[in-house]
GROMACS .gro file of C-alpha atoms in nm:
model
  200
    1MET     CA    1  -4.545  -2.397  -7.090
    2ALA     CA    2  -4.484  -2.700  -6.871
    3ILE     CA    3  -4.545  -3.069  -6.926
    4LEU     CA    4  -4.847  -3.151  -6.633
    5ASN     CA    5  -4.881  -3.395  -6.411
    6ILE     CA    6  -5.104  -3.703  -6.524
    7ARG     CA    7  -5.324  -3.841  -6.306
    8ILE     CA    8  -5.385  -4.209  -6.294
    9ILE     CA    9  -5.679  -4.443  -6.249
   10GLY     CA   10  -5.756  -4.387  -5.851
   11ASP     CA   11  -5.713  -4.042  -5.828
   12PRO     CA   12  -6.048  -3.883  -5.748
   13VAL     CA   13  -6.046  -3.575  -5.973
   14LEU     CA   14  -6.124  -3.833  -6.252
   15ARG     CA   15  -6.472  -3.971  -6.100
   16THR     CA   16  -6.586  -3.547  -6.086
   17VAL     CA   17  -6.770  -3.412  -6.331
   18ALA     CA   18  -6.616  -3.122  -6.431
   19GLU     CA   19  -6.713  -2.782  -6.434
   20PRO     CA   20  -6.827  -2.526  -6.721
   21VAL     CA   21  -6.518  -2.257  -6.773
   22THR     CA   22  -6.645  -1.941  -6.659
   23GLU     CA   23  -6.322  -1.768  -6.701
   24PHE     CA   24  -6.144  -1.690  -7.026
   25GLY     CA   25  -5.813  -1.519  -6.999
   26PRO     CA   26  -5.461  -1.604  -6.938
   27GLU     CA   27  -5.504  -1.929  -6.699
   28LEU     CA   28  -5.718  -2.068  -6.935
   29ALA     CA   29  -5.470  -2.023  -7.238
   30LYS     CA   30  -5.195  -2.138  -6.986
   31LEU     CA   31  -5.373  -2.466  -6.936
   32VAL     CA   32  -5.471  -2.576  -7.263
   33ALA     CA   33  -5.128  -2.468  -7.401
   34ASP     CA   34  -4.999  -2.673  -7.103
   35MET     CA   35  -5.262  -2.979  -7.161
   36THR     CA   36  -5.118  -2.947  -7.583
   37GLU     CA   37  -4.746  -2.970  -7.471
   38THR     CA   38  -4.842  -3.258  -7.233
   39MET     CA   39  -5.029  -3.468  -7.409
   40GLU     CA   40  -4.734  -3.441  -7.739
   41ASP     CA   41  -4.449  -3.558  -7.450
   42VAL     CA   42  -4.665  -3.879  -7.412
   43ASP     CA   43  -4.756  -3.910  -7.795
   44GLY     CA   44  -5.126  -3.879  -7.650
   45ALA     CA   45  -5.468  -3.813  -7.898
   46GLY     CA   46  -5.642  -3.609  -7.653
   47LEU     CA   47  -5.624  -3.459  -7.301
   48ALA     CA   48  -5.876  -3.381  -7.063
   49ALA     CA   49  -5.854  -3.106  -6.780
   50PRO     CA   50  -5.943  -3.365  -6.538
   51GLN     CA   51  -5.693  -3.560  -6.645
   52VAL     CA   52  -5.411  -3.281  -6.537
   53GLY     CA   53  -5.622  -3.217  -6.228
   54VAL     CA   54  -5.836  -2.952  -6.338
   55SER     CA   55  -6.191  -3.019  -6.297
   56GLN     CA   56  -6.274  -2.794  -6.589
   57ARG     CA   57  -6.460  -2.849  -6.926
   58VAL     CA   58  -6.174  -2.874  -7.170
   59PHE     CA   59  -5.970  -3.104  -7.360
   60THR     CA   60  -5.738  -3.119  -7.649
   61TYR     CA   61  -5.690  -3.383  -7.937
   62ARG     CA   62  -5.469  -3.449  -8.221
   63ILE     CA   63  -5.507  -3.691  -8.463
   64GLY     CA   64  -5.412  -3.789  -8.784
   65GLY     CA   65  -5.288  -3.405  -8.817
   66VAL     CA   66  -5.604  -3.295  -8.660
   67GLU     CA   67  -5.527  -3.061  -8.375
   68GLY     CA   68  -5.665  -2.856  -8.122
   69HIS     CA   69  -5.879  -2.767  -7.814
   70ILE     CA   70  -6.278  -2.754  -7.745
   71VAL     CA   71  -6.389  -2.566  -7.395
   72ASN     CA   72  -6.712  -2.631  -7.276
   73PRO     CA   73  -6.783  -2.911  -7.526
   74VAL     CA   74  -7.110  -3.047  -7.665
   75LEU     CA   75  -7.131  -3.400  -7.866
   76GLU     CA   76  -7.423  -3.450  -8.094
   77ASN     CA   77  -7.360  -3.837  -8.173
   78SER     CA   78  -7.469  -4.059  -8.437
   79THR     CA   79  -7.731  -4.288  -8.450
   80GLY     CA   80  -7.455  -4.596  -8.617
   81TYR     CA   81  -7.198  -4.712  -8.434
   82GLN     CA   82  -6.827  -4.770  -8.600
   83GLU     CA   83  -6.650  -5.111  -8.560
   84ASP     CA   84  -6.516  -5.153  -8.233
   85GLU     CA   85  -6.154  -5.037  -8.214
   86VAL     CA   86  -5.891  -5.085  -7.922
   87GLU     CA   87  -5.895  -4.773  -7.679
   88GLY     CA   88  -5.646  -4.709  -7.395
   89CYS     CA   89  -5.585  -4.438  -7.163
   90LEU     CA   90  -5.319  -4.205  -7.012
   91SER     CA   91  -5.503  -4.238  -6.691
   92ILE     CA   92  -5.506  -4.624  -6.700
   93PRO     CA   93  -5.167  -4.704  -6.886
   94GLY     CA   94  -5.037  -5.046  -7.000
   95LEU     CA   95  -5.429  -5.120  -7.080
   96GLY     CA   96  -5.666  -5.154  -7.352
   97PHE     CA   97  -5.971  -5.312  -7.485
   98PRO     CA   98  -6.221  -5.251  -7.764
   99VAL     CA   99  -6.495  -5.009  -7.704
  100ARG     CA  100  -6.804  -4.977  -7.851
  101ARG     CA  101  -6.841  -4.567  -7.987
  102PHE     CA  102  -7.029  -4.381  -8.226
  103ARG     CA  103  -6.993  -4.399  -8.573
  104ALA     CA  104  -6.987  -4.016  -8.607
  105THR     CA  105  -6.995  -3.708  -8.360
  106ARG     CA  106  -7.013  -3.332  -8.418
  107VAL     CA  107  -6.840  -3.172  -8.131
  108THR     CA  108  -6.969  -2.792  -8.064
  109GLY     CA  109  -6.802  -2.552  -7.806
  110VAL     CA  110  -6.585  -2.255  -7.760
  111ASP     CA  111  -6.220  -2.180  -7.767
  112ILE     CA  112  -5.966  -1.997  -7.540
  113HIS     CA  113  -6.119  -1.663  -7.636
  114GLY     CA  114  -6.449  -1.741  -7.642
  115ASN     CA  115  -6.521  -1.778  -8.000
  116PRO     CA  116  -6.799  -2.039  -8.126
  117VAL     CA  117  -6.589  -2.367  -8.240
  118SER     CA  118  -6.777  -2.684  -8.440
  119VAL     CA  119  -6.628  -2.993  -8.567
  120ASP     CA  120  -6.795  -3.258  -8.760
  121ALA     CA  121  -6.533  -3.589  -8.645
  122GLU     CA  122  -6.576  -3.975  -8.772
  123GLY     CA  123  -6.395  -4.274  -8.706
  124MET     CA  124  -6.080  -4.243  -8.472
  125LEU     CA  125  -6.124  -3.832  -8.466
  126ALA     CA  126  -6.509  -3.919  -8.297
  127ARG     CA  127  -6.362  -4.217  -8.096
  128CYS     CA  128  -6.117  -3.973  -7.914
  129PHE     CA  129  -6.391  -3.656  -7.896
  130GLN     CA  130  -6.623  -3.898  -7.716
  131HIS     CA  131  -6.345  -4.063  -7.534
  132GLU     CA  132  -6.239  -3.684  -7.373
  133ASN     CA  133  -6.571  -3.564  -7.296
  134ASP     CA  134  -6.692  -3.866  -7.076
  135HIS     CA  135  -6.330  -3.795  -6.875
  136LEU     CA  136  -6.542  -3.447  -6.861
  137ASP     CA  137  -6.846  -3.637  -6.712
  138GLY     CA  138  -6.651  -3.868  -6.448
  139ILE     CA  139  -6.628  -4.129  -6.686
  140LEU     CA  140  -6.320  -4.377  -6.760
  141TYR     CA  141  -6.335  -4.595  -7.081
  142THR     CA  142  -6.375  -4.902  -6.880
  143ASP     CA  143  -6.694  -4.789  -6.738
  144ARG     CA  144  -6.817  -4.867  -7.108
  145LEU     CA  145  -6.661  -5.232  -7.128
  146GLU     CA  146  -6.895  -5.514  -7.102
  147GLY     CA  147  -6.883  -5.890  -7.034
  148GLU     CA  148  -6.562  -6.044  -7.033
  149ASP     CA  149  -6.364  -5.739  -7.162
  150ARG     CA  150  -6.532  -5.529  -6.835
  151LYS     CA  151  -6.416  -5.841  -6.600
  152ALA     CA  152  -6.073  -5.879  -6.753
  153ALA     CA  153  -6.025  -5.496  -6.727
  154LEU     CA  154  -6.141  -5.505  -6.351
  155ARG     CA  155  -5.939  -5.789  -6.326
  156SER     CA  156  -5.564  -5.613  -6.432
  157ILE     CA  157  -5.645  -5.317  -6.261
  158ARG     CA  158  -5.667  -5.461  -5.950
  159ASN     CA  159  -5.378  -5.709  -5.948
  160ALA     CA  160  -5.110  -5.639  -5.724
  161ASN     CA  161  -4.868  -5.586  -6.052
  162TYR     CA  162  -5.080  -5.323  -6.179
  163ASP     CA  163  -4.962  -5.050  -5.900
  164ALA     CA  164  -4.621  -5.138  -6.063
  165VAL     CA  165  -4.697  -5.070  -6.422
  166THR     CA  166  -4.865  -4.723  -6.275
  167GLU     CA  167  -4.542  -4.639  -6.080
  168ARG     CA  168  -4.321  -4.714  -6.382
  169THR     CA  169  -4.520  -4.509  -6.589
  170THR     CA  170  -4.555  -4.230  -6.310
  171ALA     CA  171  -4.171  -4.248  -6.257
  172LYS     CA  172  -4.096  -4.277  -6.704
  173ARG     CA  173  -4.366  -3.951  -6.677
  174ALA     CA  174  -4.183  -3.776  -6.358
  175LYS     CA  175  -3.872  -3.723  -6.564
  176THR     CA  176  -4.044  -3.445  -6.828
  177VAL     CA  177  -4.313  -3.288  -6.607
  178GLY     CA  178  -4.241  -2.906  -6.484
  179SER     CA  179  -4.012  -2.944  -6.787
  180SER     CA  180  -4.086  -2.727  -7.155
  181PHE     CA  181  -3.938  -2.904  -7.453
  182GLY     CA  182  -4.039  -2.653  -7.649
  183GLY     CA  183  -4.154  -2.824  -7.942
  184ALA     CA  184  -4.415  -3.068  -8.060
  185SER     CA  185  -4.358  -3.447  -8.108
  186PHE     CA  186  -4.553  -3.616  -8.338
  187GLY     CA  187  -4.646  -4.005  -8.380
  188GLY     CA  188  -4.877  -4.235  -8.121
  189SER     CA  189  -5.199  -4.118  -7.958
  190SER     CA  190  -5.340  -4.062  -7.619
  191PHE     CA  191  -5.567  -4.380  -7.628
  192GLY     CA  192  -5.334  -4.615  -7.455
  193PRO     CA  193  -5.055  -4.888  -7.526
  194GLY     CA  194  -5.128  -5.103  -7.842
  195ALA     CA  195  -5.473  -4.967  -7.893
  196ALA     CA  196  -5.565  -4.740  -8.175
  197GLY     CA  197  -5.495  -4.435  -7.993
  198SER     CA  198  -5.399  -4.347  -7.576
  199ALA     CA  199  -5.665  -4.139  -7.548
  200GLY     CA  200  -5.678  -3.919  -7.262
   0.00000   0.00000   0.00000
């Protein structure tokens, strides 16, 4: 296993709709293992394949002791919404904003062996699934912001100082990229700093 480089906003792969996974074998198993290790290394709650430069429909997750991966996920969302929680994103470091998400979701797909998977989720886990699935469609959480939050997010990203934030984050992560720490680190999440979680 190895820790992978996480792509930062501005990278075209984050705006590309990912392709369905059609090949099940050692390469997919390694990708999921590397994504899981990468997510744990940065205390992430979730990580989507495009965030590590792979345009395929797969994500990993780890929320409140529930962890796993979904290949070719399909979401069925509830009609009602949960209270807005602050989200962040490993690909947009240093920012966090409240995002409207469906109260509950059911994700179906398959695992790395092609076996069917179905997970019912509410709260933070449902939020994570929606956030990661957005990544597979080339959508970032900032795209879902409205009004003043959207303006503030775009202003922060355009700010000249934001380049310094991304450079510091990339340099810090680069120290472990390519390595394997051989164990899990727990706590934190992948939605974002100061956020309820830092989703992928």
